[in-house]
Amino acid sequence: KAGVTQTPRYLIKTRGQQVTLSCSPISGHRSVSWYQQTPGQGLQFLFEYFSETQRNKGNFPGRFSGRQFSNSRSEMNVSTLELGDSALYLCASSQTGGVGSGEAFFGQGTRLTVV
Amino acid sequence: AQKVTQAQTEISVVEKEDVTLDCVYETRDTTYYLFWYKQPPSGELVFLIRRNSFDEQNEISGRYSWNFQKSTSSFNFTITASQVVDSAVYFCALTRNSGYSTLTFGKGTMLLVSP
């Protein structure tokens, strides 16, 4: 059974650019959550999608957005990149209950570096 | 507001030693869920345990054990007879609702087990 796949694994972007990260959940999973991990702020929840609808949202500026497709794959977009957006972005998938259910599986993340 | 404190930033032990990772939490909710995750160098978060606020029984799973004490708002994690493969960053987390993905994470404890 394939795990959660995040692409790309590494990315380098310039300030002011925009970036799109992709997350393919485990087959049959309908919930996808995104987290940002930085040395300073630690792990912070971005948003969660379930059946193509945003079910929950963290406290991030509007430059961070996401969507989920009918096949449950999810993308997150960051516009007008800032140096502080450099982070490991983690995606988690679960059947229905989200990360709080204890049934979620995480991908290996996308390491974004903004220069 | 919820808060999770992992006071130990880094712990170094020699293989076969027992080690305890501390977690102290703050919440005003009467119902909440506590978690432990392991993050190996590959990056993904690996779920270890979820415990709800009404279940204060200690739990043991192989070499892992957890001590939940509501009186001191602590949820400590002990690895018995540590192994090199236990080297990772360990995170304690908290959520008010099992259906949420908005986990509040501690800053993590890096455990280094040397042979």
mmCIF file of C-alpha atoms in Angstrom:
data_model
loop_
_atom_site.group_PDB
_atom_site.id
_atom_site.type_symbol
_atom_site.label_atom_id
_atom_site.label_comp_id
_atom_site.label_asym_id
_atom_site.label_seq_id
_atom_site.Cartn_x
_atom_site.Cartn_y
_atom_site.Cartn_z
ATOM 1 C CA LYS A 1 0.000 0.000 0.000
ATOM 2 C CA ALA A 2 1.552 3.281 -1.096
ATOM 3 C CA GLY A 3 2.043 5.934 1.565
ATOM 4 C CA VAL A 4 1.449 9.663 1.419
ATOM 5 C CA THR A 5 3.420 11.166 -1.440
ATOM 6 C CA GLN A 6 4.550 14.755 -1.456
ATOM 7 C CA THR A 7 6.133 16.410 -4.459
ATOM 8 C CA PRO A 8 8.561 17.886 -4.944
ATOM 9 C CA ARG A 9 10.757 16.885 -2.030
ATOM 10 C CA TYR A 10 12.967 19.946 -2.302
ATOM 11 C CA LEU A 11 12.335 23.345 -3.775
ATOM 12 C CA ILE A 12 14.263 26.592 -3.971
ATOM 13 C CA LYS A 13 12.381 29.770 -4.819
ATOM 14 C CA THR A 14 13.107 33.477 -4.863
ATOM 15 C CA ARG A 15 11.353 36.043 -2.713
ATOM 16 C CA GLY A 16 8.213 37.328 -4.375
ATOM 17 C CA GLN A 17 7.617 34.180 -6.414
ATOM 18 C CA GLN A 18 4.784 31.775 -5.837
ATOM 19 C CA VAL A 19 4.966 28.032 -5.269
ATOM 20 C CA THR A 20 2.622 25.050 -5.463
ATOM 21 C CA LEU A 21 3.164 21.905 -3.416
ATOM 22 C CA SER A 22 1.368 18.639 -4.041
ATOM 23 C CA CYS A 23 0.161 15.872 -1.754
ATOM 24 C CA SER A 24 -1.222 12.534 -2.888
ATOM 25 C CA PRO A 25 -2.953 10.795 0.011
ATOM 26 C CA ILE A 26 -3.213 7.098 0.653
ATOM 27 C CA SER A 27 -5.769 5.481 -1.600
ATOM 28 C CA GLY A 28 -9.228 5.727 -0.055
ATOM 29 C CA HIS A 29 -8.315 8.584 2.273
ATOM 30 C CA ARG A 30 -10.484 11.660 1.932
ATOM 31 C CA SER A 31 -8.956 13.988 4.513
ATOM 32 C CA VAL A 32 -5.748 15.862 3.803
ATOM 33 C CA SER A 33 -4.120 18.215 6.304
ATOM 34 C CA TRP A 34 -1.142 20.511 5.868
ATOM 35 C CA TYR A 35 1.390 21.588 8.470
ATOM 36 C CA GLN A 36 4.325 23.976 8.340
ATOM 37 C CA GLN A 37 7.443 23.124 10.335
ATOM 38 C CA THR A 38 10.096 25.752 11.054
ATOM 39 C CA PRO A 39 12.899 25.835 13.638
ATOM 40 C CA GLY A 40 11.447 28.925 15.269
ATOM 41 C CA GLN A 41 7.695 28.285 15.306
ATOM 42 C CA GLY A 42 7.738 24.501 15.251
ATOM 43 C CA LEU A 43 4.817 22.602 13.763
ATOM 44 C CA GLN A 44 1.831 24.742 12.862
ATOM 45 C CA PHE A 45 -1.459 23.699 11.291
ATOM 46 C CA LEU A 46 -2.242 25.302 7.952
ATOM 47 C CA PHE A 47 -5.517 23.779 6.785
ATOM 48 C CA GLU A 48 -7.465 20.586 6.282
ATOM 49 C CA TYR A 49 -9.514 19.457 3.320
ATOM 50 C CA PHE A 50 -12.163 16.786 3.279
ATOM 51 C CA SER A 51 -14.056 15.760 0.163
ATOM 52 C CA GLU A 52 -12.864 18.847 -1.726
ATOM 53 C CA THR A 53 -14.006 21.257 1.010
ATOM 54 C CA GLN A 54 -11.839 23.140 3.453
ATOM 55 C CA ARG A 55 -12.902 21.786 6.818
ATOM 56 C CA ASN A 56 -10.544 23.689 9.052
ATOM 57 C CA LYS A 57 -8.037 26.487 8.784
ATOM 58 C CA GLY A 58 -5.099 27.615 10.856
ATOM 59 C CA ASN A 59 -3.882 31.111 11.539
ATOM 60 C CA PHE A 60 -1.892 31.896 8.414
ATOM 61 C CA PRO A 61 -2.127 34.880 6.078
ATOM 62 C CA GLY A 62 -4.152 34.722 2.899
ATOM 63 C CA ARG A 63 -0.985 34.122 0.867
ATOM 64 C CA PHE A 64 -1.350 30.507 1.913
ATOM 65 C CA SER A 65 -4.129 28.680 0.135
ATOM 66 C CA GLY A 66 -5.027 25.162 -0.762
ATOM 67 C CA ARG A 67 -7.450 22.981 -2.609
ATOM 68 C CA GLN A 68 -8.425 19.375 -2.944
ATOM 69 C CA PHE A 69 -9.393 17.567 -6.095
ATOM 70 C CA SER A 70 -12.026 14.908 -6.627
ATOM 71 C CA ASN A 71 -9.384 12.187 -6.391
ATOM 72 C CA SER A 72 -8.443 13.576 -2.924
ATOM 73 C CA ARG A 73 -5.074 14.867 -4.077
ATOM 74 C CA SER A 74 -4.360 18.224 -2.538
ATOM 75 C CA GLU A 75 -2.251 21.196 -3.450
ATOM 76 C CA MET A 76 -1.180 24.136 -1.378
ATOM 77 C CA ASN A 77 -0.057 27.434 -2.851
ATOM 78 C CA VAL A 78 2.010 30.177 -1.348
ATOM 79 C CA SER A 79 2.044 33.466 -3.198
ATOM 80 C CA THR A 80 4.514 36.334 -2.850
ATOM 81 C CA LEU A 81 7.051 34.218 -1.018
ATOM 82 C CA GLU A 82 8.905 35.639 1.960
ATOM 83 C CA LEU A 83 12.131 34.427 3.523
ATOM 84 C CA GLY A 84 10.137 33.309 6.552
ATOM 85 C CA ASP A 85 8.191 30.855 4.422
ATOM 86 C CA SER A 86 11.260 28.630 4.285
ATOM 87 C CA ALA A 87 10.101 25.472 6.020
ATOM 88 C CA LEU A 88 9.290 21.810 5.808
ATOM 89 C CA TYR A 89 5.695 21.468 4.649
ATOM 90 C CA LEU A 90 4.079 18.248 5.817
ATOM 91 C CA CYS A 91 0.927 16.687 4.519
ATOM 92 C CA ALA A 92 -1.135 14.096 6.378
ATOM 93 C CA SER A 93 -3.928 11.920 5.087
ATOM 94 C CA SER A 94 -6.627 9.991 6.888
ATOM 95 C CA GLN A 95 -9.817 8.231 5.920
ATOM 96 C CA THR A 96 -12.208 10.736 7.438
ATOM 97 C CA GLY A 97 -11.167 11.856 10.889
ATOM 98 C CA GLY A 98 -8.202 14.145 10.339
ATOM 99 C CA VAL A 99 -4.973 14.145 12.303
ATOM 100 C CA GLY A 100 -6.839 14.358 15.613
ATOM 101 C CA SER A 101 -8.333 10.926 15.046
ATOM 102 C CA GLY A 102 -4.940 9.340 15.487
ATOM 103 C CA GLU A 103 -5.409 7.553 12.193
ATOM 104 C CA ALA A 104 -3.491 9.930 9.959
ATOM 105 C CA PHE A 105 -0.321 9.167 8.063
ATOM 106 C CA PHE A 106 2.213 11.836 7.213
ATOM 107 C CA GLY A 107 4.296 12.261 4.103
ATOM 108 C CA GLN A 108 8.012 13.022 4.167
ATOM 109 C CA GLY A 109 7.392 16.640 3.404
ATOM 110 C CA THR A 110 8.512 19.250 0.925
ATOM 111 C CA ARG A 111 11.519 21.291 1.999
ATOM 112 C CA LEU A 112 11.005 24.820 0.659
ATOM 113 C CA THR A 113 13.869 27.273 0.729
ATOM 114 C CA VAL A 114 13.196 30.905 -0.142
ATOM 115 C CA VAL A 115 16.259 32.951 -1.116
ATOM 116 C CA ALA B 1 -5.472 28.776 24.473
ATOM 117 C CA GLN B 2 -3.700 25.451 24.410
ATOM 118 C CA LYS B 3 0.003 25.023 25.003
ATOM 119 C CA VAL B 4 2.423 22.105 25.041
ATOM 120 C CA THR B 5 5.845 22.378 26.633
ATOM 121 C CA GLN B 6 8.686 19.956 26.049
ATOM 122 C CA ALA B 7 11.416 21.384 28.218
ATOM 123 C CA GLN B 8 14.103 18.960 27.052
ATOM 124 C CA THR B 9 15.492 20.202 23.764
ATOM 125 C CA GLU B 10 17.983 17.395 23.325
ATOM 126 C CA ILE B 11 18.798 14.185 25.180
ATOM 127 C CA SER B 12 21.770 11.935 24.583
ATOM 128 C CA VAL B 13 21.897 8.407 25.938
ATOM 129 C CA VAL B 14 23.893 5.269 25.361
ATOM 130 C CA GLU B 15 22.152 2.238 23.919
ATOM 131 C CA LYS B 16 20.207 0.148 26.458
ATOM 132 C CA GLU B 17 19.673 3.064 28.787
ATOM 133 C CA ASP B 18 16.108 3.995 29.733
ATOM 134 C CA VAL B 19 15.040 7.512 28.825
ATOM 135 C CA THR B 20 11.999 9.624 29.692
ATOM 136 C CA LEU B 21 10.743 12.466 27.544
ATOM 137 C CA ASP B 22 8.704 15.061 29.404
ATOM 138 C CA CYS B 23 5.543 16.760 28.187
ATOM 139 C CA VAL B 24 3.516 19.337 30.092
ATOM 140 C CA TYR B 25 0.340 20.771 28.628
ATOM 141 C CA GLU B 26 -2.102 23.594 29.289
ATOM 142 C CA THR B 27 -5.751 23.630 28.297
ATOM 143 C CA ARG B 28 -9.051 24.904 29.648
ATOM 144 C CA ASP B 29 -10.980 22.121 27.976
ATOM 145 C CA THR B 30 -12.293 19.226 30.043
ATOM 146 C CA THR B 31 -12.189 16.928 27.038
ATOM 147 C CA TYR B 32 -8.972 16.794 25.094
ATOM 148 C CA TYR B 33 -6.615 14.379 23.404
ATOM 149 C CA LEU B 34 -2.886 13.996 23.826
ATOM 150 C CA PHE B 35 -0.482 12.541 21.283
ATOM 151 C CA TRP B 36 3.102 11.508 20.824
ATOM 152 C CA TYR B 37 4.752 11.492 17.408
ATOM 153 C CA LYS B 38 8.214 10.426 16.268
ATOM 154 C CA GLN B 39 10.017 12.254 13.472
ATOM 155 C CA PRO B 40 12.991 10.316 12.079
ATOM 156 C CA PRO B 41 15.557 12.016 9.816
ATOM 157 C CA SER B 42 13.445 11.080 6.777
ATOM 158 C CA GLY B 43 10.952 13.749 7.874
ATOM 159 C CA GLU B 44 7.576 12.113 8.234
ATOM 160 C CA LEU B 45 5.737 12.203 11.532
ATOM 161 C CA VAL B 46 5.021 8.727 12.837
ATOM 162 C CA PHE B 47 2.036 8.379 15.158
ATOM 163 C CA LEU B 48 2.849 6.627 18.451
ATOM 164 C CA ILE B 49 -0.145 7.095 20.739
ATOM 165 C CA ARG B 50 -3.348 9.038 21.345
ATOM 166 C CA ARG B 51 -4.861 9.331 24.809
ATOM 167 C CA ASN B 52 -8.096 11.086 25.809
ATOM 168 C CA SER B 53 -8.429 13.151 28.945
ATOM 169 C CA PHE B 54 -10.724 10.660 30.658
ATOM 170 C CA ASP B 55 -8.325 7.762 30.424
ATOM 171 C CA GLU B 56 -5.504 8.141 32.902
ATOM 172 C CA GLN B 57 -4.339 4.568 32.694
ATOM 173 C CA ASN B 58 -0.705 4.215 31.838
ATOM 174 C CA GLU B 59 0.004 2.411 28.616
ATOM 175 C CA ILE B 60 2.799 0.107 27.569
ATOM 176 C CA SER B 61 3.622 -0.946 24.040
ATOM 177 C CA GLY B 62 6.758 -3.013 23.814
ATOM 178 C CA ARG B 63 9.664 -0.838 24.937
ATOM 179 C CA TYR B 64 7.461 2.264 24.985
ATOM 180 C CA SER B 65 5.360 3.406 27.921
ATOM 181 C CA TRP B 66 3.359 6.511 28.668
ATOM 182 C CA ASN B 67 2.475 8.093 32.005
ATOM 183 C CA PHE B 68 -0.537 10.414 31.935
ATOM 184 C CA GLN B 69 -1.167 12.484 35.073
ATOM 185 C CA LYS B 70 -3.959 15.050 34.933
ATOM 186 C CA SER B 71 -3.040 16.381 38.370
ATOM 187 C CA THR B 72 0.249 17.673 37.004
ATOM 188 C CA SER B 73 -0.910 18.125 33.383
ATOM 189 C CA SER B 74 1.824 15.827 32.183
ATOM 190 C CA PHE B 75 2.022 13.084 29.589
ATOM 191 C CA ASN B 76 5.509 11.623 29.764
ATOM 192 C CA PHE B 77 6.988 9.049 27.430
ATOM 193 C CA THR B 78 9.555 6.448 28.462
ATOM 194 C CA ILE B 79 11.663 4.294 26.188
ATOM 195 C CA THR B 80 13.110 1.272 27.949
ATOM 196 C CA ALA B 81 16.392 -0.203 26.789
ATOM 197 C CA SER B 82 16.874 2.428 24.094
ATOM 198 C CA GLN B 83 18.235 1.467 20.690
ATOM 199 C CA VAL B 84 20.048 3.442 18.015
ATOM 200 C CA VAL B 85 16.906 3.270 15.853
ATOM 201 C CA ASP B 86 15.093 5.295 18.507
ATOM 202 C CA SER B 87 17.170 8.335 17.539
ATOM 203 C CA ALA B 88 14.676 10.909 16.294
ATOM 204 C CA VAL B 89 12.783 14.015 17.300
ATOM 205 C CA TYR B 90 9.755 13.288 19.457
ATOM 206 C CA PHE B 91 6.761 15.566 19.610
ATOM 207 C CA CYS B 92 3.979 15.784 22.145
ATOM 208 C CA ALA B 93 0.713 17.300 20.901
ATOM 209 C CA LEU B 94 -2.753 18.286 22.082
ATOM 210 C CA THR B 95 -6.179 18.820 20.532
ATOM 211 C CA ARG B 96 -9.584 19.589 21.985
ATOM 212 C CA ASN B 97 -11.496 17.401 19.578
ATOM 213 C CA SER B 98 -10.581 14.101 18.003
ATOM 214 C CA GLY B 99 -12.270 15.202 14.804
ATOM 215 C CA TYR B 100 -9.945 18.167 14.417
ATOM 216 C CA SER B 101 -6.623 18.352 12.665
ATOM 217 C CA THR B 102 -5.614 21.445 14.614
ATOM 218 C CA LEU B 103 -3.077 19.812 16.863
ATOM 219 C CA THR B 104 -0.962 22.041 19.070
ATOM 220 C CA PHE B 105 2.538 20.630 19.082
ATOM 221 C CA GLY B 106 5.381 21.056 21.519
ATOM 222 C CA LYS B 107 8.760 22.138 20.156
ATOM 223 C CA GLY B 108 10.041 18.580 20.254
ATOM 224 C CA THR B 109 12.828 16.693 21.986
ATOM 225 C CA MET B 110 15.718 15.380 19.931
ATOM 226 C CA LEU B 111 16.826 11.992 21.216
ATOM 227 C CA LEU B 112 20.239 10.737 20.239
ATOM 228 C CA VAL B 113 21.045 7.143 21.120
ATOM 229 C CA SER B 114 24.661 6.200 20.608
ATOM 230 C CA PRO B 115 25.982 2.635 20.406
#
